[in-house]
PDB file of C-alpha atoms in Angstrom:
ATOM      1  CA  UNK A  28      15.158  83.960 -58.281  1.00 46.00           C
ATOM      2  CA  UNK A  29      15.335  81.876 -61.333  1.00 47.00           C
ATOM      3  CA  UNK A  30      16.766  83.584 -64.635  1.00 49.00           C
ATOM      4  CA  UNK A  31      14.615  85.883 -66.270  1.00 63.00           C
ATOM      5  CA  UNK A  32      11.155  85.672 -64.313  1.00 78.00           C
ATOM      6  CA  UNK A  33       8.136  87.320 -66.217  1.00 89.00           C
ATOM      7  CA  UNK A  34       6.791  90.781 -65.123  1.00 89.00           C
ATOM      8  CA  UNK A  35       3.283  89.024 -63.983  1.00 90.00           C
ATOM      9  CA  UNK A  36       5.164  86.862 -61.934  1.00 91.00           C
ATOM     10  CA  UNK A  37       7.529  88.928 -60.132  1.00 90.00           C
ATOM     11  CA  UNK A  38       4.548  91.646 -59.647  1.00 90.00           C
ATOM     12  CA  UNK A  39       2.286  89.173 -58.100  1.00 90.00           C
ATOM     13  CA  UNK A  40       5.111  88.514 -55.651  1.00 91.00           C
ATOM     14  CA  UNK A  41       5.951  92.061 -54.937  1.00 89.00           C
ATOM     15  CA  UNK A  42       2.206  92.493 -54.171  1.00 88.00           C
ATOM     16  CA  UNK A  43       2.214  90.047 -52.044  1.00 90.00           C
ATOM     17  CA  UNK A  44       5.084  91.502 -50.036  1.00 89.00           C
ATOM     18  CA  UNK A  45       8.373  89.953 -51.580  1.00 90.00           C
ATOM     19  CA  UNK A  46      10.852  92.993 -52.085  1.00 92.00           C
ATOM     20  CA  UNK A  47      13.251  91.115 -53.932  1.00 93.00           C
ATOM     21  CA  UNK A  48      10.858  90.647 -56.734  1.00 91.00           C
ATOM     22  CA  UNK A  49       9.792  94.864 -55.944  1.00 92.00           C
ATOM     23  CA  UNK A  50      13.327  95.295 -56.379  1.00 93.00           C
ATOM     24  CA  UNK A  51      13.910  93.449 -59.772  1.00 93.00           C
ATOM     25  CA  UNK A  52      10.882  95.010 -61.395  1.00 92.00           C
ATOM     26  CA  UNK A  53      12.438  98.458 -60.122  1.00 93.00           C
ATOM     27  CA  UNK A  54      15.690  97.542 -61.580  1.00 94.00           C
ATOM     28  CA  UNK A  55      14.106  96.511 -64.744  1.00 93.00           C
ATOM     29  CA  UNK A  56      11.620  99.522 -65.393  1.00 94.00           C
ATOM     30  CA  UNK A  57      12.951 102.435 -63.276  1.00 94.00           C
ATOM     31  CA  UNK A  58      15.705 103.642 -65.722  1.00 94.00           C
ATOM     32  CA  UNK A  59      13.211 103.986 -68.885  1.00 93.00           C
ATOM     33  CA  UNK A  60      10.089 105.343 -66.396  1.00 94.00           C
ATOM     34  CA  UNK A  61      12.452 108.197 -65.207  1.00 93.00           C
ATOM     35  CA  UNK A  62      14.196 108.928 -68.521  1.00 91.00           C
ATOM     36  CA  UNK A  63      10.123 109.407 -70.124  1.00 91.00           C
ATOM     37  CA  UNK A  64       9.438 111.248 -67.304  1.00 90.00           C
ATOM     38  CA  UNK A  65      12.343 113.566 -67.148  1.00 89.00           C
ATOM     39  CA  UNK A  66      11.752 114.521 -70.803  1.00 87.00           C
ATOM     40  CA  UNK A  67       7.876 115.288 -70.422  1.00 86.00           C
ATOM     41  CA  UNK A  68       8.787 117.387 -67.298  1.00 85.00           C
ATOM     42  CA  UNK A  69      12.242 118.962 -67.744  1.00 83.00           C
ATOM     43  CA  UNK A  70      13.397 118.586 -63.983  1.00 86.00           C
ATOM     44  CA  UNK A  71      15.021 115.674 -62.492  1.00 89.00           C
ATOM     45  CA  UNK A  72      13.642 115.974 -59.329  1.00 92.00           C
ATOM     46  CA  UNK A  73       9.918 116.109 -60.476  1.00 90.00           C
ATOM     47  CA  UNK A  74      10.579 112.892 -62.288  1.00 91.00           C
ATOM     48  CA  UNK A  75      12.132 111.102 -59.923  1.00 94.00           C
ATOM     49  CA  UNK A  76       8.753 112.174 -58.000  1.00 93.00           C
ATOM     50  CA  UNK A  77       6.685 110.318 -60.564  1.00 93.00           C
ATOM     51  CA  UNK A  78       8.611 107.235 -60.951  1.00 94.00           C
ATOM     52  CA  UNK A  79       8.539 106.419 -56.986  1.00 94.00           C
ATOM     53  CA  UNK A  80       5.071 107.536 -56.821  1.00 93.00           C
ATOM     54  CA  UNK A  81       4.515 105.282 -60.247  1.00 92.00           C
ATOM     55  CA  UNK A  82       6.053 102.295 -58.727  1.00 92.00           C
ATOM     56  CA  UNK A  83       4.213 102.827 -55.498  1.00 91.00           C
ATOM     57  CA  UNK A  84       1.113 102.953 -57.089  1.00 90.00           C
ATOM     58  CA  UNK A  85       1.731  99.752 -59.367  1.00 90.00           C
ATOM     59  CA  UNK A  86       2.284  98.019 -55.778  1.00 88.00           C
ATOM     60  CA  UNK A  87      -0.605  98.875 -53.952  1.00 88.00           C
ATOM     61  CA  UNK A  88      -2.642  98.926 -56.699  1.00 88.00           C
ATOM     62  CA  UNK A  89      -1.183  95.493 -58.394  1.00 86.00           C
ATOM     63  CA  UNK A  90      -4.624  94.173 -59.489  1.00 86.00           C
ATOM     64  CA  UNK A  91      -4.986  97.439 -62.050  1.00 86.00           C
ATOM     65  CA  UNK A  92      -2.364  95.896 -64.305  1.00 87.00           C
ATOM     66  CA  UNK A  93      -3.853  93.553 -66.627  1.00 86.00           C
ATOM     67  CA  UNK A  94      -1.399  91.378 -68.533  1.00 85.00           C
ATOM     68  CA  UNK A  95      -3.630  91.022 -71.411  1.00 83.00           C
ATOM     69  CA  UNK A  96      -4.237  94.488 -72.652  1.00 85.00           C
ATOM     70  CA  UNK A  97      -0.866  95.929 -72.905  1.00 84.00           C
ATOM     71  CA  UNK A  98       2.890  95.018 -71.444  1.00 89.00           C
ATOM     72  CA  UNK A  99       4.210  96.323 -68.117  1.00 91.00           C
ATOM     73  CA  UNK A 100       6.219  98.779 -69.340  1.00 90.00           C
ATOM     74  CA  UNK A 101       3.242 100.045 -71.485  1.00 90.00           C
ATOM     75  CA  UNK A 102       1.455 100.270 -68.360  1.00 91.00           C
ATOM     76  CA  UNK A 103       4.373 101.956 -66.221  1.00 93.00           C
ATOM     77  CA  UNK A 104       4.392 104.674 -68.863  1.00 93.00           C
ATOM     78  CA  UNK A 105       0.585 105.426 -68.974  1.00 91.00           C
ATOM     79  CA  UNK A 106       0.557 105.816 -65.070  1.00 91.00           C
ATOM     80  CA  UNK A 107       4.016 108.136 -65.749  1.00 92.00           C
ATOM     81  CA  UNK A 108       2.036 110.045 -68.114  1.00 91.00           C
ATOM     82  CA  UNK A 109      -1.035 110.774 -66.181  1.00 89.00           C
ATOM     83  CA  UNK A 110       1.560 111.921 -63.236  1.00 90.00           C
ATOM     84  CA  UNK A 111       3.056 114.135 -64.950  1.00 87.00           C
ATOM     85  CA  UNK A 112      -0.126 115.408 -66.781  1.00 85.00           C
ATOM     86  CA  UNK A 113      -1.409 116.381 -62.938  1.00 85.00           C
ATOM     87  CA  UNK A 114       1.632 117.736 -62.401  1.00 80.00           C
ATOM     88  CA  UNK A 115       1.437 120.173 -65.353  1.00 74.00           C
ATOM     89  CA  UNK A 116      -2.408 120.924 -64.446  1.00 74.00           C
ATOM     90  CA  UNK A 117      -1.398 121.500 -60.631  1.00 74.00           C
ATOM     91  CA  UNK A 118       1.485 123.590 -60.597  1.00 65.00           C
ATOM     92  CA  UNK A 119       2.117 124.243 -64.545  1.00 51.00           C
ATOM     93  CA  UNK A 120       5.560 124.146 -65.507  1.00 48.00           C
ATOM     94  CA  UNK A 121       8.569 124.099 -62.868  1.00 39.00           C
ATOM     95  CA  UNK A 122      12.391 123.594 -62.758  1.00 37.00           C
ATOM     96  CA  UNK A 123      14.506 125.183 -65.617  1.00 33.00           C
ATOM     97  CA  UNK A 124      16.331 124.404 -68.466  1.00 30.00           C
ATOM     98  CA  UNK A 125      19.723 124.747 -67.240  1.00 32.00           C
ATOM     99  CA  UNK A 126      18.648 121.048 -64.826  1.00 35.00           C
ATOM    100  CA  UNK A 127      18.709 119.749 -68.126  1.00 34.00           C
ATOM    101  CA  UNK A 128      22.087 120.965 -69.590  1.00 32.00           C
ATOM    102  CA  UNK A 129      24.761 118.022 -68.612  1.00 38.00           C
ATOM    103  CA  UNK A 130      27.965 118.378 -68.938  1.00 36.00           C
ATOM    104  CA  UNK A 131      28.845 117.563 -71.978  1.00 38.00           C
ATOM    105  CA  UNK A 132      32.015 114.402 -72.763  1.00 42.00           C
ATOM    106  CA  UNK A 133      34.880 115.589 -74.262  1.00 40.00           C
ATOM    107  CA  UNK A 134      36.473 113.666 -77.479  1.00 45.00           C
ATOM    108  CA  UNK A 135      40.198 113.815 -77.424  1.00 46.00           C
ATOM    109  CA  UNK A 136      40.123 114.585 -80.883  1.00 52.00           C
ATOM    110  CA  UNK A 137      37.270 116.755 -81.015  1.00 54.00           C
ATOM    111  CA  UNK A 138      38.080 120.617 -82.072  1.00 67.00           C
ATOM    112  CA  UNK A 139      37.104 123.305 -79.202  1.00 70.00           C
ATOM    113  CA  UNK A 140      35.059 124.694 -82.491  1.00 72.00           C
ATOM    114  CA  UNK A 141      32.797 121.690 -82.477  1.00 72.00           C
ATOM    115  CA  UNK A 142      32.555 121.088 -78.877  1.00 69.00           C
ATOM    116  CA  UNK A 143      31.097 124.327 -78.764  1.00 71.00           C
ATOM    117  CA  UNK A 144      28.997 123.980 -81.661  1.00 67.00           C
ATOM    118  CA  UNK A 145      28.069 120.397 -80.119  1.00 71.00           C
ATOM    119  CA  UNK A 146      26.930 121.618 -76.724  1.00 74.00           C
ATOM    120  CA  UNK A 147      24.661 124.975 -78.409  1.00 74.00           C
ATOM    121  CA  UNK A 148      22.813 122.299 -80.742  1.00 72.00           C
ATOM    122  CA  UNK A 149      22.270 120.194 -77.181  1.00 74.00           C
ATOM    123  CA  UNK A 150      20.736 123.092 -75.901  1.00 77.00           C
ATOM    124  CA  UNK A 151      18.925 124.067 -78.405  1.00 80.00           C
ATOM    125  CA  UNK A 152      16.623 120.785 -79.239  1.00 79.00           C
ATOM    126  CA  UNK A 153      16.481 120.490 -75.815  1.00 80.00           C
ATOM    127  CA  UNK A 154      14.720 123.583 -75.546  1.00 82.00           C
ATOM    128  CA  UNK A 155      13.388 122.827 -78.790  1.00 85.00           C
ATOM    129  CA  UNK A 156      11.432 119.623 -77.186  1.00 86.00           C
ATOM    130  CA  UNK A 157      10.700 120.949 -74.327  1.00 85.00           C
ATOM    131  CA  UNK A 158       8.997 124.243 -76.006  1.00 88.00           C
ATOM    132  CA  UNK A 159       6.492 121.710 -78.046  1.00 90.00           C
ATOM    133  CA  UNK A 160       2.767 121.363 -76.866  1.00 91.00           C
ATOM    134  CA  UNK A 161       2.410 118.817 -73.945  1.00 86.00           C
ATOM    135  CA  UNK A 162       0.905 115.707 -76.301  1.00 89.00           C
ATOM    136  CA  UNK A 163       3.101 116.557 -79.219  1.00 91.00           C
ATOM    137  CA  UNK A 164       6.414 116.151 -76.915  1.00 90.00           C
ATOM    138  CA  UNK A 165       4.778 112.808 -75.118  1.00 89.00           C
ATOM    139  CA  UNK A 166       4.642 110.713 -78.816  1.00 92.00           C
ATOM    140  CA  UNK A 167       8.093 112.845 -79.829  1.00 91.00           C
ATOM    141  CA  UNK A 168       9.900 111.204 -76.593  1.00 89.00           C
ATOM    142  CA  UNK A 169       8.344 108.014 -76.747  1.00 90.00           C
ATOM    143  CA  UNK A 170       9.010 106.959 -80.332  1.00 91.00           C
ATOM    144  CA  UNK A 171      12.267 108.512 -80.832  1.00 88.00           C
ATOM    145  CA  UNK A 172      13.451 108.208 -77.172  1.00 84.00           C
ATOM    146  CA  UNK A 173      12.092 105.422 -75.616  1.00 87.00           C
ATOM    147  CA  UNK A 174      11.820 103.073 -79.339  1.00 86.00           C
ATOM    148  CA  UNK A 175       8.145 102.366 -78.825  1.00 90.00           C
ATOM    149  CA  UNK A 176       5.745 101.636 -81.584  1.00 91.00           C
ATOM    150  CA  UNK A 177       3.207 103.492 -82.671  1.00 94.00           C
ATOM    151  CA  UNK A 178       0.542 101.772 -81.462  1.00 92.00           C
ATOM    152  CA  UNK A 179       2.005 101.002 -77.925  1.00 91.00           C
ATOM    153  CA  UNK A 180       2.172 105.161 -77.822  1.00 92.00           C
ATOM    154  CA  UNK A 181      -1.541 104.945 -78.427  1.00 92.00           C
ATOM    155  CA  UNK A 182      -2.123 102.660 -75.640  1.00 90.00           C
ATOM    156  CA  UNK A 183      -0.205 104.784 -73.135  1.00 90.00           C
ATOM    157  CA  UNK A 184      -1.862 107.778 -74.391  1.00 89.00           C
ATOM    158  CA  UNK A 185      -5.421 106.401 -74.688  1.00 89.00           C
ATOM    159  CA  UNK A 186      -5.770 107.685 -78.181  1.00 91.00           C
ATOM    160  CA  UNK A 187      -5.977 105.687 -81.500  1.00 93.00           C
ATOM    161  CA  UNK A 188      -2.675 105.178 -84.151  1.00 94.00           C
ATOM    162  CA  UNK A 189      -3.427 107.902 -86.054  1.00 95.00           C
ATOM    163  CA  UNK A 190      -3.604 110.561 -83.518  1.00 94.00           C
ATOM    164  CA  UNK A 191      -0.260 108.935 -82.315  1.00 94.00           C
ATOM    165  CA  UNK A 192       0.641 109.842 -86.209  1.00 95.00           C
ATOM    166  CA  UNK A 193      -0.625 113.237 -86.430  1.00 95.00           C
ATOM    167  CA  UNK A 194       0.967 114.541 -82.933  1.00 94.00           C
ATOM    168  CA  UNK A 195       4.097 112.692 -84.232  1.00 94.00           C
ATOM    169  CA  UNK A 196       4.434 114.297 -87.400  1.00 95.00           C
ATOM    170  CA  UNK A 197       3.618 117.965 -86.019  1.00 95.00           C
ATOM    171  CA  UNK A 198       6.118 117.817 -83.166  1.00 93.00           C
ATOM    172  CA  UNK A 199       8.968 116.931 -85.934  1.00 92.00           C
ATOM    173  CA  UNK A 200       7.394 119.634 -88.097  1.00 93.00           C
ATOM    174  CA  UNK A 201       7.784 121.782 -85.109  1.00 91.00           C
ATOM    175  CA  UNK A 202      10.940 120.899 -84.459  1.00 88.00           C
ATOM    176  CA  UNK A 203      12.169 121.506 -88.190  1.00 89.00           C
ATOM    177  CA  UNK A 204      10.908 125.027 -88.207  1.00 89.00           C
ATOM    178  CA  UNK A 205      12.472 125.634 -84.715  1.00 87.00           C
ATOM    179  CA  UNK A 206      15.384 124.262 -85.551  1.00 83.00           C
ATOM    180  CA  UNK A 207      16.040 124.434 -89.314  1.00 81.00           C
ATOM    181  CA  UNK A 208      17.824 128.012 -89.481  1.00 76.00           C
ATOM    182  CA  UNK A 209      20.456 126.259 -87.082  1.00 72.00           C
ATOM    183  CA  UNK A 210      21.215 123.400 -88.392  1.00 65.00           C
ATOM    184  CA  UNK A 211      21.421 125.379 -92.106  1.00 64.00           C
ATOM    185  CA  UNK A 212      23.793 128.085 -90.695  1.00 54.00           C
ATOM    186  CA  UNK A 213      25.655 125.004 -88.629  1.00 52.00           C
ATOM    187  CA  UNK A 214      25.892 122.988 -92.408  1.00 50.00           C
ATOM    188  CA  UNK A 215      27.372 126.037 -94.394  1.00 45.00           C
ATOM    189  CA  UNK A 216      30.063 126.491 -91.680  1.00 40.00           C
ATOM    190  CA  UNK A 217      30.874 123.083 -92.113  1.00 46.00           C
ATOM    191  CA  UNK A 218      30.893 123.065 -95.628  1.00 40.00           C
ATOM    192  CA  UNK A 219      33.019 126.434 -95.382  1.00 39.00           C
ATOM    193  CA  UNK A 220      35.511 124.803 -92.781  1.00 39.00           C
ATOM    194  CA  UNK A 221      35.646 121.556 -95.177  1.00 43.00           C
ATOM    195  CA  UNK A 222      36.804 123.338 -97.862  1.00 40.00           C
ATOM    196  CA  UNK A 223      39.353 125.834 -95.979  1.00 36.00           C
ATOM    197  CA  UNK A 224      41.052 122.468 -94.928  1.00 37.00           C
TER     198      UNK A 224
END
């Protein structure tokens, strides 16, 4: 396949059986599909659910992508999105937090303090994210996460800019109060162990 083929192209030829062209859009997409889905759901399995069941539905159902209203990996997202929206509707939330704990890499010259400290404030703001309402978490992980623009969130969501905006700004509001008496008791005790050394 030549360098770089377009995402029409290669999804024209997947449709019309070509797995090598299946393959390359899987390659391309699958990574950022999972990692959206995985932070809307909280359990790896579940998204690795919707991203095969995404991708299997952009294949059979090739002709529902249209180019011209928003990119493929817009499109990917929205059909992510409304998985994982029937998933929450059909058998609320499942899997646990502790799927989403990983271990955490060591820094040679990292203190066993701040390790510590490190892998709590992981835990936390995941728990953090995951505890925010459903739509408020969506536009959290896909601007901060996944680097998408406002209005592509919009498109995925089917909303305008300034909902996108207003769910935005209350899931970092959110987070701040969630979060805030942490990360001030986690400053002092730097502060404190800056000037003890």
């Amino acid at each position: 396949m030549p360098d770089r083929v377009t995402d029409e192209r290669l999804l024209q030829l997947a449709a019309d059986g070509d797995q090598a062209a299946f393959l390359e859009l899987y390659e391309r997409y699958r990574t950022p599909v999972f990692r959206f889905a995985y932070r809307l759901l909280g359990s790896a399995e579940t998204a690795e659910d919707v991203t095969h069941d995404c991708f299997l539905s952009l294949i059979r159902r090739s002709q529902s992508f249209q180019p011209d209203r928003a990119s493929l990996k817009t499109y990917l997202f929205a059909a992510a999105r409304n998985l994982a929206m029937k998933h929450f509707r059909a058998k609320g939330r499942e899997g646990s937090l502790e799927e989403l704990i990983e271990e955490p890499s060591v820094q040679a010259n990292e203190e066993p303090l701040e390790r510590v400290l490190a892998e709590e404030l992981a835990t936390l703001v995941r728990d953090a994210v995951l505890s925010l309402p459903a739509l408020q978490r969506e536009a959290l992980v896909l601007f901060e996460f996944e680097d998408l623009s406002l209005s592509e969130i919009a498109d995925i969501t089917d909303s305008d800019v300034g909902a996108v905006k207003a769910r935005l700004h209350r899931a970092r509001q959110g987070l701040k109060s969630m979060l805030g008496p942490y990360l001030k008791d986690n400053s002092e005790l730097n502060t404190r162990r800056e000037i003890v050394t």
